[in-house]
């Protein structure tokens, strides 16, 4: 088989390559393609994951900071578990559903002040619970 090379200068050269060598090169390229495809199926791109809302910590974050953050999260999770259902629901509405105090008050038929006072009591309760962890 003849392969033509065209250089940037415009010069063209033709090289004769045996068919056996072409078959070997094509097989190698096919194996590389298959291998790359397997790898891309098994792994997720960080950029794609970030587009879907995943958050990754900074690479320069110290291990101690990561451990401390996990401990704080675990303690907070346990503290929330010790609250009553109504208190947990209010926390859920405010922090996870991002509802405003005004909309929660309207839904419950109470004043905004009552919701704010409830939240202050909840925060106080959480602080008390966290002291014992």
Coordinates of C-alpha atoms in Angstrom, one line a residue, residues 5 11 17 22 25 27 30 33 39 46 50 54-55 62 69 76 78 82 86 90 94 98 100 103 107 109 113 115 119:
X5 CA 2.7 12.5 3.1
X11 CA 6.2 18.8 -0.7
X17 CA 4.1 0.1 3.4
X22 CA -0.8 -1.7 8.1
X25 CA -1.0 -0.7 13.1
X27 CA -5.1 -3.4 15.2
X30 CA -8.4 -0.3 17.5
X33 CA -9.6 3.1 21.0
X39 CA -11.8 4.1 30.8
X46 CA -15.1 16.2 37.4
X50 CA -19.7 19.8 38.9
X54 CA -21.5 18.0 43.0
X55 CA -19.2 20.0 45.1
X62 CA -5.8 20.0 55.1
X69 CA -15.8 19.2 59.2
X76 CA -25.0 18.3 64.0
X78 CA -27.1 13.6 65.8
X82 CA -32.8 14.5 69.1
X86 CA -42.0 19.7 64.5
X90 CA -39.1 23.7 60.6
X94 CA -35.8 26.9 56.4
X98 CA -35.1 27.5 51.5
X100 CA -38.9 32.2 53.9
X103 CA -44.1 31.8 53.8
X107 CA -48.7 28.3 55.8
X109 CA -51.3 30.5 60.2
X113 CA -42.4 36.6 65.1
X115 CA -41.5 31.4 63.7
X119 CA -36.1 29.1 65.4

